[in-house]
């Protein structure tokens, strides 16, 4: 008999990365279109001189820096190889085969994958009206096997965000032995002050974990580094299941350097958020439905027309992220890139 991989992997969706088409404008992966400041490039180059040595096992410098910035004890911080790795580590640290992981669907496509990799059970809740996370339905879906709830805020791929009162009310009702993971990959693009800062909500709540990443606002998608802030118990579990040295030397250098130039990077985020609001208005003028976004992308709920719109844009050399039959996610790029996307949208016959 030949070697067989786990039978359940056949039913597991592959993570579909954004398409890369040579010479095309890439608005598929929620990356920042602007290249890194020279200080970051230099720090990575400097790290190369020590590449014959293993990186810091516990990412100590970065842990201390993140702890200081977020106002928590270093025991509450875990660094990961991108926050997607931290998603998987959280499930690994909390769940075994009978346990359920609850999340909205559609949402971040890594959630079903990491759940199944661990062998836990996926439990999904459809989105509410307005392409929003349905907190009431999530509360109802909690049962005695629920161990972890992913809440992407803002929600990938729709861009919609939960507000303070509803999220606080939700957290107050979730049983204290169920961990709520506030995945704030797009936090820095939020402009509505009524969208809560997860770190504040996590203070005093041992069953809330917050995920942040250097991939989006900090422009380090290629370096793979993010962090989790949680109770010492949960953060310790996340560190325990980490693959040793998976956060490499270059990622550490890039992340630390990016924190040194944070003001410059945050100014860039503000421009992107302003572009997001402008692009949304333009798309609405063209006739598209566009939910209000607090992230660096907008969502076009085109349903059955999604694939046709996506193909039309690819023909115009603009690459977006299509979820066929559902919608198309459009990353906000530079003003020139956004104009190219809008020009394509204006000529969409559908
Ligand atoms: C992009 C994204 C992440 C972060 O990915 P990294 O692994 O840190 O690059 C996490 N959660 C959501 C919802 C995202 O969209």
mmCIF file of C-alpha atoms and ligand atoms in Angstrom:
data_model
loop_
_atom_site.group_PDB
_atom_site.id
_atom_site.type_symbol
_atom_site.label_atom_id
_atom_site.label_comp_id
_atom_site.label_asym_id
_atom_site.label_seq_id
_atom_site.Cartn_x
_atom_site.Cartn_y
_atom_site.Cartn_z
ATOM 1 C CA UNK A 1 0.000 0.000 0.000
ATOM 2 C CA UNK A 2 1.374 3.445 -0.896
ATOM 3 C CA UNK A 3 1.810 6.176 1.674
ATOM 4 C CA UNK A 4 -1.397 8.127 2.161
ATOM 5 C CA UNK A 5 -1.801 11.583 3.652
ATOM 6 C CA UNK A 6 -4.677 12.218 6.048
ATOM 7 C CA UNK A 7 -7.945 11.486 4.246
ATOM 8 C CA UNK A 8 -9.553 14.702 5.521
ATOM 9 C CA UNK A 9 -6.973 16.821 3.668
ATOM 10 C CA UNK A 10 -8.731 16.044 0.381
ATOM 11 C CA UNK A 11 -11.684 18.120 1.541
ATOM 12 C CA UNK A 12 -9.501 20.983 2.762
ATOM 13 C CA UNK A 13 -9.466 24.155 0.647
ATOM 14 C CA UNK A 14 -6.074 25.337 -0.612
ATOM 15 C CA UNK A 15 -5.043 28.844 0.384
ATOM 16 C CA UNK A 16 -5.420 30.783 -2.867
ATOM 17 C CA UNK A 17 -2.865 33.598 -3.099
ATOM 18 C CA UNK A 18 -3.610 36.715 -5.122
ATOM 19 C CA UNK A 19 -2.806 36.218 -8.802
ATOM 20 C CA UNK A 20 0.496 37.656 -10.013
ATOM 21 C CA UNK A 21 0.457 38.781 -13.632
ATOM 22 C CA UNK A 22 3.644 40.309 -15.033
ATOM 23 C CA UNK A 23 3.268 44.000 -15.834
ATOM 24 C CA UNK A 24 -0.179 44.220 -14.277
ATOM 25 C CA UNK A 25 -1.316 46.435 -11.413
ATOM 26 C CA UNK A 26 -1.621 44.255 -8.353
ATOM 27 C CA UNK A 27 -4.596 45.101 -6.164
ATOM 28 C CA UNK A 28 -5.213 41.513 -5.101
ATOM 29 C CA UNK A 29 -3.486 40.971 -1.764
ATOM 30 C CA UNK A 30 -4.099 44.001 0.465
ATOM 31 C CA UNK A 31 -0.431 44.854 0.351
ATOM 32 C CA UNK A 32 0.734 48.450 0.576
ATOM 33 C CA UNK A 33 1.832 49.542 -2.908
ATOM 34 C CA UNK A 34 4.618 51.776 -1.640
ATOM 35 C CA UNK A 35 8.121 50.290 -1.293
ATOM 36 C CA UNK A 36 9.804 50.208 2.130
ATOM 37 C CA UNK A 37 11.660 53.278 3.462
ATOM 38 C CA UNK A 38 15.443 52.997 3.078
ATOM 39 C CA UNK A 39 15.909 52.494 6.833
ATOM 40 C CA UNK A 40 14.045 49.183 6.630
ATOM 41 C CA UNK A 41 15.960 47.985 3.574
ATOM 42 C CA UNK A 42 19.244 48.873 5.296
ATOM 43 C CA UNK A 43 18.304 47.033 8.482
ATOM 44 C CA UNK A 44 17.491 43.885 6.503
ATOM 45 C CA UNK A 45 20.760 44.171 4.586
ATOM 46 C CA UNK A 46 22.670 44.542 7.858
ATOM 47 C CA UNK A 47 20.988 41.431 9.236
ATOM 48 C CA UNK A 48 22.375 39.494 6.283
ATOM 49 C CA UNK A 49 25.866 39.734 7.780
ATOM 50 C CA UNK A 50 24.702 37.494 10.650
ATOM 51 C CA UNK A 51 22.777 35.041 8.536
ATOM 52 C CA UNK A 52 25.026 32.168 9.584
ATOM 53 C CA UNK A 53 23.563 32.458 13.107
ATOM 54 C CA UNK A 54 20.100 31.352 14.206
ATOM 55 C CA UNK A 55 17.704 34.221 14.936
ATOM 56 C CA UNK A 56 16.583 35.040 18.486
ATOM 57 C CA UNK A 57 14.453 32.061 19.502
ATOM 58 C CA UNK A 58 11.830 34.005 21.441
ATOM 59 C CA UNK A 59 12.188 37.194 19.370
ATOM 60 C CA UNK A 60 13.178 38.875 22.664
ATOM 61 C CA UNK A 61 13.917 42.382 21.378
ATOM 62 C CA UNK A 62 10.742 42.505 19.349
ATOM 63 C CA UNK A 63 8.677 41.093 22.224
ATOM 64 C CA UNK A 64 9.973 43.823 24.538
ATOM 65 C CA UNK A 65 9.305 46.497 21.939
ATOM 66 C CA UNK A 66 5.767 45.273 21.245
ATOM 67 C CA UNK A 67 5.054 44.943 24.970
ATOM 68 C CA UNK A 68 6.153 48.540 25.516
ATOM 69 C CA UNK A 69 4.067 49.842 22.617
ATOM 70 C CA UNK A 70 0.950 47.918 23.545
ATOM 71 C CA UNK A 71 1.294 48.500 27.290
ATOM 72 C CA UNK A 72 1.312 44.849 28.327
ATOM 73 C CA UNK A 73 3.758 42.559 30.091
ATOM 74 C CA UNK A 74 6.192 40.723 27.775
ATOM 75 C CA UNK A 75 4.672 37.433 29.010
ATOM 76 C CA UNK A 76 1.518 38.439 27.125
ATOM 77 C CA UNK A 77 3.199 38.768 23.720
ATOM 78 C CA UNK A 78 3.931 36.088 21.134
ATOM 79 C CA UNK A 79 5.657 36.858 17.838
ATOM 80 C CA UNK A 80 4.763 34.750 14.821
ATOM 81 C CA UNK A 81 5.716 34.066 11.233
ATOM 82 C CA UNK A 82 2.919 36.326 10.027
ATOM 83 C CA UNK A 83 -0.311 36.584 11.982
ATOM 84 C CA UNK A 84 -1.658 33.719 9.896
ATOM 85 C CA UNK A 85 0.827 31.454 11.689
ATOM 86 C CA UNK A 86 -0.441 32.872 14.976
ATOM 87 C CA UNK A 87 -4.014 31.998 13.936
ATOM 88 C CA UNK A 88 -2.909 28.400 13.506
ATOM 89 C CA UNK A 89 -0.904 28.398 16.754
ATOM 90 C CA UNK A 90 -3.917 29.720 18.672
ATOM 91 C CA UNK A 91 -6.052 26.860 17.362
ATOM 92 C CA UNK A 92 -3.258 24.377 18.099
ATOM 93 C CA UNK A 93 -2.849 25.736 21.614
ATOM 94 C CA UNK A 94 -6.565 25.559 22.432
ATOM 95 C CA UNK A 95 -8.201 22.845 20.373
ATOM 96 C CA UNK A 96 -8.181 19.111 19.855
ATOM 97 C CA UNK A 97 -10.335 17.019 17.526
ATOM 98 C CA UNK A 98 -13.735 17.525 19.161
ATOM 99 C CA UNK A 99 -13.389 21.251 19.709
ATOM 100 C CA UNK A 100 -15.055 23.867 17.548
ATOM 101 C CA UNK A 101 -13.641 27.042 16.065
ATOM 102 C CA UNK A 102 -16.298 29.602 15.250
ATOM 103 C CA UNK A 103 -16.010 32.313 12.610
ATOM 104 C CA UNK A 104 -18.040 34.322 10.146
ATOM 105 C CA UNK A 105 -18.193 33.148 6.584
ATOM 106 C CA UNK A 106 -17.233 34.687 4.367
ATOM 107 C CA UNK A 107 -14.197 35.997 6.174
ATOM 108 C CA UNK A 108 -10.409 35.465 6.124
ATOM 109 C CA UNK A 109 -9.761 32.338 4.113
ATOM 110 C CA UNK A 110 -7.012 31.137 6.438
ATOM 111 C CA UNK A 111 -9.499 30.459 9.271
ATOM 112 C CA UNK A 112 -11.048 27.277 7.798
ATOM 113 C CA UNK A 113 -7.622 26.059 6.722
ATOM 114 C CA UNK A 114 -5.832 26.456 10.047
ATOM 115 C CA UNK A 115 -8.803 24.912 11.832
ATOM 116 C CA UNK A 116 -8.698 21.847 9.644
ATOM 117 C CA UNK A 117 -4.910 21.545 9.745
ATOM 118 C CA UNK A 118 -5.181 21.193 13.506
ATOM 119 C CA UNK A 119 -8.064 18.746 13.092
ATOM 120 C CA UNK A 120 -10.609 20.834 14.967
ATOM 121 C CA UNK A 121 -14.176 21.423 13.787
ATOM 122 C CA UNK A 122 -15.166 24.478 11.746
ATOM 123 C CA UNK A 123 -18.389 26.200 12.708
ATOM 124 C CA UNK A 124 -19.362 29.111 10.505
ATOM 125 C CA UNK A 125 -21.970 31.829 10.809
ATOM 126 C CA UNK A 126 -23.235 33.654 7.699
ATOM 127 C CA UNK A 127 -22.655 37.393 7.428
ATOM 128 C CA UNK A 128 -25.414 39.730 8.567
ATOM 129 C CA UNK A 129 -27.039 42.421 6.434
ATOM 130 C CA UNK A 130 -24.550 44.996 5.196
ATOM 131 C CA UNK A 131 -21.804 42.344 4.783
ATOM 132 C CA UNK A 132 -21.029 42.548 8.495
ATOM 133 C CA UNK A 133 -19.976 40.013 11.092
ATOM 134 C CA UNK A 134 -23.161 38.714 12.765
ATOM 135 C CA UNK A 135 -22.423 38.922 16.479
ATOM 136 C CA UNK A 136 -25.902 37.836 17.592
ATOM 137 C CA UNK A 137 -25.729 34.707 15.441
ATOM 138 C CA UNK A 138 -22.196 34.040 16.710
ATOM 139 C CA UNK A 139 -23.434 34.130 20.307
ATOM 140 C CA UNK A 140 -26.202 31.696 19.442
ATOM 141 C CA UNK A 141 -23.737 29.377 17.713
ATOM 142 C CA UNK A 142 -21.580 28.968 20.826
ATOM 143 C CA UNK A 143 -21.939 25.532 22.397
ATOM 144 C CA UNK A 144 -20.041 23.435 24.930
ATOM 145 C CA UNK A 145 -17.448 22.439 22.293
ATOM 146 C CA UNK A 146 -16.654 26.011 21.208
ATOM 147 C CA UNK A 147 -13.101 26.911 22.198
ATOM 148 C CA UNK A 148 -12.192 29.839 19.970
ATOM 149 C CA UNK A 149 -13.957 32.535 17.937
ATOM 150 C CA UNK A 150 -12.167 34.461 15.198
ATOM 151 C CA UNK A 151 -13.443 38.014 14.728
ATOM 152 C CA UNK A 152 -11.729 39.853 11.885
ATOM 153 C CA UNK A 153 -12.215 43.562 12.591
ATOM 154 C CA UNK A 154 -12.267 45.154 10.045
ATOM 155 C CA UNK A 155 -13.577 42.091 8.257
ATOM 156 C CA UNK A 156 -11.573 40.659 5.397
ATOM 157 C CA UNK A 157 -12.811 40.685 2.618
ATOM 158 C CA UNK A 158 -15.754 43.067 3.073
ATOM 159 C CA UNK A 159 -13.959 45.870 4.966
ATOM 160 C CA UNK A 160 -16.877 46.381 7.351
ATOM 161 C CA UNK A 161 -16.085 47.044 11.007
ATOM 162 C CA UNK A 162 -17.778 46.362 14.307
ATOM 163 C CA UNK A 163 -18.350 49.339 16.604
ATOM 164 C CA UNK A 164 -17.506 49.650 20.291
ATOM 165 C CA UNK A 165 -20.910 49.128 21.917
ATOM 166 C CA UNK A 166 -21.821 45.992 19.959
ATOM 167 C CA UNK A 167 -18.399 44.399 20.374
ATOM 168 C CA UNK A 168 -18.225 45.139 24.121
ATOM 169 C CA UNK A 169 -21.720 43.712 24.525
ATOM 170 C CA UNK A 170 -20.628 40.597 22.625
ATOM 171 C CA UNK A 171 -17.484 40.117 24.713
ATOM 172 C CA UNK A 172 -19.537 40.524 27.886
ATOM 173 C CA UNK A 173 -21.759 37.638 26.799
ATOM 174 C CA UNK A 174 -19.152 35.159 25.548
ATOM 175 C CA UNK A 175 -18.453 32.451 28.178
ATOM 176 C CA UNK A 176 -15.138 33.090 29.913
ATOM 177 C CA UNK A 177 -13.666 29.754 28.801
ATOM 178 C CA UNK A 178 -14.091 30.662 25.110
ATOM 179 C CA UNK A 179 -11.270 32.690 23.554
ATOM 180 C CA UNK A 180 -12.252 35.557 21.248
ATOM 181 C CA UNK A 181 -9.448 36.335 18.783
ATOM 182 C CA UNK A 182 -9.740 39.906 17.541
ATOM 183 C CA UNK A 183 -7.825 39.787 14.269
ATOM 184 C CA UNK A 184 -6.894 43.400 13.624
ATOM 185 C CA UNK A 185 -4.710 43.040 10.534
ATOM 186 C CA UNK A 186 -6.129 46.321 9.191
ATOM 187 C CA UNK A 187 -6.345 48.309 12.429
ATOM 188 C CA UNK A 188 -4.082 51.114 11.193
ATOM 189 C CA UNK A 189 -6.459 51.965 8.332
ATOM 190 C CA UNK A 190 -9.437 52.507 10.651
ATOM 191 C CA UNK A 191 -10.633 56.118 10.614
ATOM 192 C CA UNK A 192 -13.926 55.875 12.538
ATOM 193 C CA UNK A 193 -13.153 56.536 16.234
ATOM 194 C CA UNK A 194 -16.102 54.316 17.167
ATOM 195 C CA UNK A 195 -14.266 51.245 15.874
ATOM 196 C CA UNK A 196 -12.683 49.917 19.068
ATOM 197 C CA UNK A 197 -9.004 49.218 19.638
ATOM 198 C CA UNK A 198 -8.869 45.516 20.475
ATOM 199 C CA UNK A 199 -5.941 46.039 22.820
ATOM 200 C CA UNK A 200 -8.161 48.191 25.021
ATOM 201 C CA UNK A 201 -10.943 45.623 24.937
ATOM 202 C CA UNK A 202 -8.462 42.892 25.868
ATOM 203 C CA UNK A 203 -7.308 44.733 28.983
ATOM 204 C CA UNK A 204 -8.901 42.988 31.937
ATOM 205 C CA UNK A 205 -10.391 40.231 29.776
ATOM 206 C CA UNK A 206 -8.367 37.020 29.929
ATOM 207 C CA UNK A 207 -10.449 35.443 27.129
ATOM 208 C CA UNK A 208 -9.580 38.019 24.447
ATOM 209 C CA UNK A 209 -6.508 37.780 22.210
ATOM 210 C CA UNK A 210 -5.503 40.437 19.687
ATOM 211 C CA UNK A 211 -3.618 39.776 16.460
ATOM 212 C CA UNK A 212 -1.672 42.463 14.642
ATOM 213 C CA UNK A 213 0.621 42.149 11.660
ATOM 214 C CA UNK A 214 3.525 43.957 10.032
ATOM 215 C CA UNK A 215 2.303 42.757 6.617
ATOM 216 C CA UNK A 216 -0.257 45.428 5.832
ATOM 217 C CA UNK A 217 0.156 48.926 7.291
ATOM 218 C CA UNK A 218 3.865 48.422 7.972
ATOM 219 C CA UNK A 219 4.408 47.227 4.419
ATOM 220 C CA UNK A 220 6.317 44.066 5.338
ATOM 221 C CA UNK A 221 4.170 41.360 3.730
ATOM 222 C CA UNK A 222 7.285 39.705 2.324
ATOM 223 C CA UNK A 223 9.014 39.430 5.682
ATOM 224 C CA UNK A 224 6.292 37.430 7.480
ATOM 225 C CA UNK A 225 5.947 38.771 10.979
ATOM 226 C CA UNK A 226 3.043 39.536 13.270
ATOM 227 C CA UNK A 227 2.172 39.415 16.950
ATOM 228 C CA UNK A 228 -0.403 38.198 19.394
ATOM 229 C CA UNK A 229 -1.283 39.953 22.644
ATOM 230 C CA UNK A 230 -3.182 37.711 25.059
ATOM 231 C CA UNK A 231 -3.264 36.492 28.634
ATOM 232 C CA UNK A 232 0.058 34.994 29.822
ATOM 233 C CA UNK A 233 -1.637 31.564 29.723
ATOM 234 C CA UNK A 234 -2.754 31.893 26.084
ATOM 235 C CA UNK A 235 0.412 33.654 24.880
ATOM 236 C CA UNK A 236 2.455 30.915 26.552
ATOM 237 C CA UNK A 237 0.486 28.241 24.695
ATOM 238 C CA UNK A 238 1.008 30.064 21.419
ATOM 239 C CA UNK A 239 4.772 30.175 22.032
ATOM 240 C CA UNK A 240 4.791 26.518 23.000
ATOM 241 C CA UNK A 241 3.374 25.277 19.687
ATOM 242 C CA UNK A 242 5.579 27.565 17.544
ATOM 243 C CA UNK A 243 8.030 26.005 15.142
ATOM 244 C CA UNK A 244 11.454 26.926 16.602
ATOM 245 C CA UNK A 245 13.119 29.867 14.831
ATOM 246 C CA UNK A 246 10.251 30.281 12.326
ATOM 247 C CA UNK A 247 10.489 34.067 12.695
ATOM 248 C CA UNK A 248 13.726 34.699 10.873
ATOM 249 C CA UNK A 249 16.488 37.249 11.354
ATOM 250 C CA UNK A 250 15.344 39.429 8.447
ATOM 251 C CA UNK A 251 11.794 39.579 9.750
ATOM 252 C CA UNK A 252 13.015 40.715 13.176
ATOM 253 C CA UNK A 253 15.240 43.374 11.633
ATOM 254 C CA UNK A 254 12.500 44.629 9.336
ATOM 255 C CA UNK A 255 9.868 44.767 12.075
ATOM 256 C CA UNK A 256 12.116 46.625 14.531
ATOM 257 C CA UNK A 257 13.209 49.073 11.832
ATOM 258 C CA UNK A 258 9.608 49.673 10.787
ATOM 259 C CA UNK A 259 8.738 50.677 14.356
ATOM 260 C CA UNK A 260 11.528 53.260 14.183
ATOM 261 C CA UNK A 261 9.880 54.867 11.144
ATOM 262 C CA UNK A 262 6.324 54.346 12.350
ATOM 263 C CA UNK A 263 5.316 57.994 11.849
ATOM 264 C CA UNK A 264 6.189 57.852 8.174
ATOM 265 C CA UNK A 265 4.346 54.545 7.730
ATOM 266 C CA UNK A 266 1.249 55.782 9.563
ATOM 267 C CA UNK A 267 1.154 58.919 7.414
ATOM 268 C CA UNK A 268 1.087 56.594 4.419
ATOM 269 C CA UNK A 269 -1.835 54.710 5.958
ATOM 270 C CA UNK A 270 -3.800 57.930 6.324
ATOM 271 C CA UNK A 271 -3.335 58.638 2.605
ATOM 272 C CA UNK A 272 -4.494 55.122 1.773
ATOM 273 C CA UNK A 273 -7.571 55.476 3.997
ATOM 274 C CA UNK A 274 -8.450 58.773 2.284
ATOM 275 C CA UNK A 275 -8.002 57.104 -1.108
ATOM 276 C CA UNK A 276 -10.262 54.271 0.079
ATOM 277 C CA UNK A 277 -13.090 56.696 0.793
ATOM 278 C CA UNK A 278 -12.563 58.472 -2.535
ATOM 279 C CA UNK A 279 -12.443 55.208 -4.509
ATOM 280 C CA UNK A 280 -15.580 53.974 -2.779
ATOM 281 C CA UNK A 281 -17.464 57.139 -3.730
ATOM 282 C CA UNK A 282 -16.297 56.845 -7.336
ATOM 283 C CA UNK A 283 -17.388 53.205 -7.511
ATOM 284 C CA UNK A 284 -20.790 54.109 -6.082
ATOM 285 C CA UNK A 285 -21.113 56.866 -8.722
ATOM 286 C CA UNK A 286 -20.412 54.257 -11.405
ATOM 287 C CA UNK A 287 -23.267 52.207 -9.975
ATOM 288 C CA UNK A 288 -21.585 49.583 -7.792
ATOM 289 C CA UNK A 289 -22.770 48.612 -4.337
ATOM 290 C CA UNK A 290 -19.807 49.179 -1.990
ATOM 291 C CA UNK A 291 -20.117 48.568 1.761
ATOM 292 C CA UNK A 292 -18.446 51.151 3.995
ATOM 293 C CA UNK A 293 -14.854 50.012 4.519
ATOM 294 C CA UNK A 294 -12.464 50.709 7.396
ATOM 295 C CA UNK A 295 -9.604 48.742 5.816
ATOM 296 C CA UNK A 296 -7.227 49.227 2.873
ATOM 297 C CA UNK A 297 -9.607 47.554 0.452
ATOM 298 C CA UNK A 298 -13.230 47.711 -0.661
ATOM 299 C CA UNK A 299 -15.675 44.916 -1.407
ATOM 300 C CA UNK A 300 -17.867 44.664 -4.470
ATOM 301 C CA UNK A 301 -20.661 42.185 -3.698
ATOM 302 C CA UNK A 302 -21.252 41.316 -7.353
ATOM 303 C CA UNK A 303 -22.596 37.791 -6.786
ATOM 304 C CA UNK A 304 -22.769 35.910 -10.065
ATOM 305 C CA UNK A 305 -21.135 38.845 -11.915
ATOM 306 C CA UNK A 306 -17.983 38.704 -9.788
ATOM 307 C CA UNK A 307 -15.984 36.462 -12.129
ATOM 308 C CA UNK A 308 -16.931 38.512 -15.212
ATOM 309 C CA UNK A 309 -15.885 41.755 -13.517
ATOM 310 C CA UNK A 310 -12.636 40.178 -12.410
ATOM 311 C CA UNK A 311 -11.842 38.937 -15.940
ATOM 312 C CA UNK A 312 -12.692 42.337 -17.387
ATOM 313 C CA UNK A 313 -10.226 43.998 -14.999
ATOM 314 C CA UNK A 314 -7.510 41.420 -15.730
ATOM 315 C CA UNK A 315 -7.908 42.268 -19.434
ATOM 316 C CA UNK A 316 -7.192 45.881 -18.439
ATOM 317 C CA UNK A 317 -4.127 44.669 -16.527
ATOM 318 C CA UNK A 318 -5.656 45.262 -13.115
ATOM 319 C CA UNK A 319 -5.508 42.210 -10.858
ATOM 320 C CA UNK A 320 -8.109 42.009 -8.074
ATOM 321 C CA UNK A 321 -9.182 39.269 -5.717
ATOM 322 C CA UNK A 322 -12.230 37.376 -6.941
ATOM 323 C CA UNK A 323 -14.388 35.114 -4.819
ATOM 324 C CA UNK A 324 -16.462 33.665 -7.656
ATOM 325 C CA UNK A 325 -20.211 33.775 -7.102
ATOM 326 C CA UNK A 326 -19.765 36.139 -4.183
ATOM 327 C CA UNK A 327 -17.735 39.282 -4.751
ATOM 328 C CA UNK A 328 -14.485 40.972 -5.663
ATOM 329 C CA UNK A 329 -12.084 42.534 -3.177
ATOM 330 C CA UNK A 330 -10.209 45.579 -4.405
ATOM 331 C CA UNK A 331 -7.043 46.641 -2.585
ATOM 332 C CA UNK A 332 -6.415 50.384 -2.424
ATOM 333 C CA UNK A 333 -3.115 51.151 -4.145
ATOM 334 C CA UNK A 334 -1.463 54.376 -5.203
ATOM 335 C CA UNK A 335 -3.798 57.029 -6.697
ATOM 336 C CA UNK A 336 -2.528 56.076 -10.189
ATOM 337 C CA UNK A 337 -3.263 52.394 -9.592
ATOM 338 C CA UNK A 338 -6.688 53.205 -8.225
ATOM 339 C CA UNK A 339 -7.427 55.339 -11.285
ATOM 340 C CA UNK A 340 -6.534 52.417 -13.555
ATOM 341 C CA UNK A 341 -8.927 50.217 -11.578
ATOM 342 C CA UNK A 342 -11.686 52.852 -11.772
ATOM 343 C CA UNK A 343 -11.161 53.210 -15.526
ATOM 344 C CA UNK A 344 -11.621 49.448 -15.879
ATOM 345 C CA UNK A 345 -14.716 49.562 -13.655
ATOM 346 C CA UNK A 346 -16.256 52.309 -15.811
ATOM 347 C CA UNK A 347 -16.035 50.141 -18.921
ATOM 348 C CA UNK A 348 -17.467 47.000 -17.310
ATOM 349 C CA UNK A 349 -20.458 46.139 -19.451
ATOM 350 C CA UNK A 350 -22.134 43.941 -16.802
HETATM 351 C C1 LIG B 1 -3.620 39.754 5.812
HETATM 352 C C2 LIG B 1 -4.337 39.214 6.997
HETATM 353 C C3 LIG B 1 -3.654 38.654 8.061
HETATM 354 C C4 LIG B 1 -2.176 38.698 8.178
HETATM 355 O O1 LIG B 1 -1.437 37.961 7.475
HETATM 356 P P1 LIG B 1 0.118 37.792 7.761
HETATM 357 O O2 LIG B 1 0.251 36.342 7.944
HETATM 358 O O3 LIG B 1 0.468 38.550 8.992
HETATM 359 O O4 LIG B 1 0.741 38.316 6.536
HETATM 360 C C5 LIG B 1 -4.346 38.219 9.166
HETATM 361 N N1 LIG B 1 -5.672 38.303 9.214
HETATM 362 C C6 LIG B 1 -6.373 38.837 8.227
HETATM 363 C C7 LIG B 1 -7.831 38.958 8.374
HETATM 364 C C8 LIG B 1 -5.734 39.292 7.083
HETATM 365 O O5 LIG B 1 -6.452 39.802 6.096
#
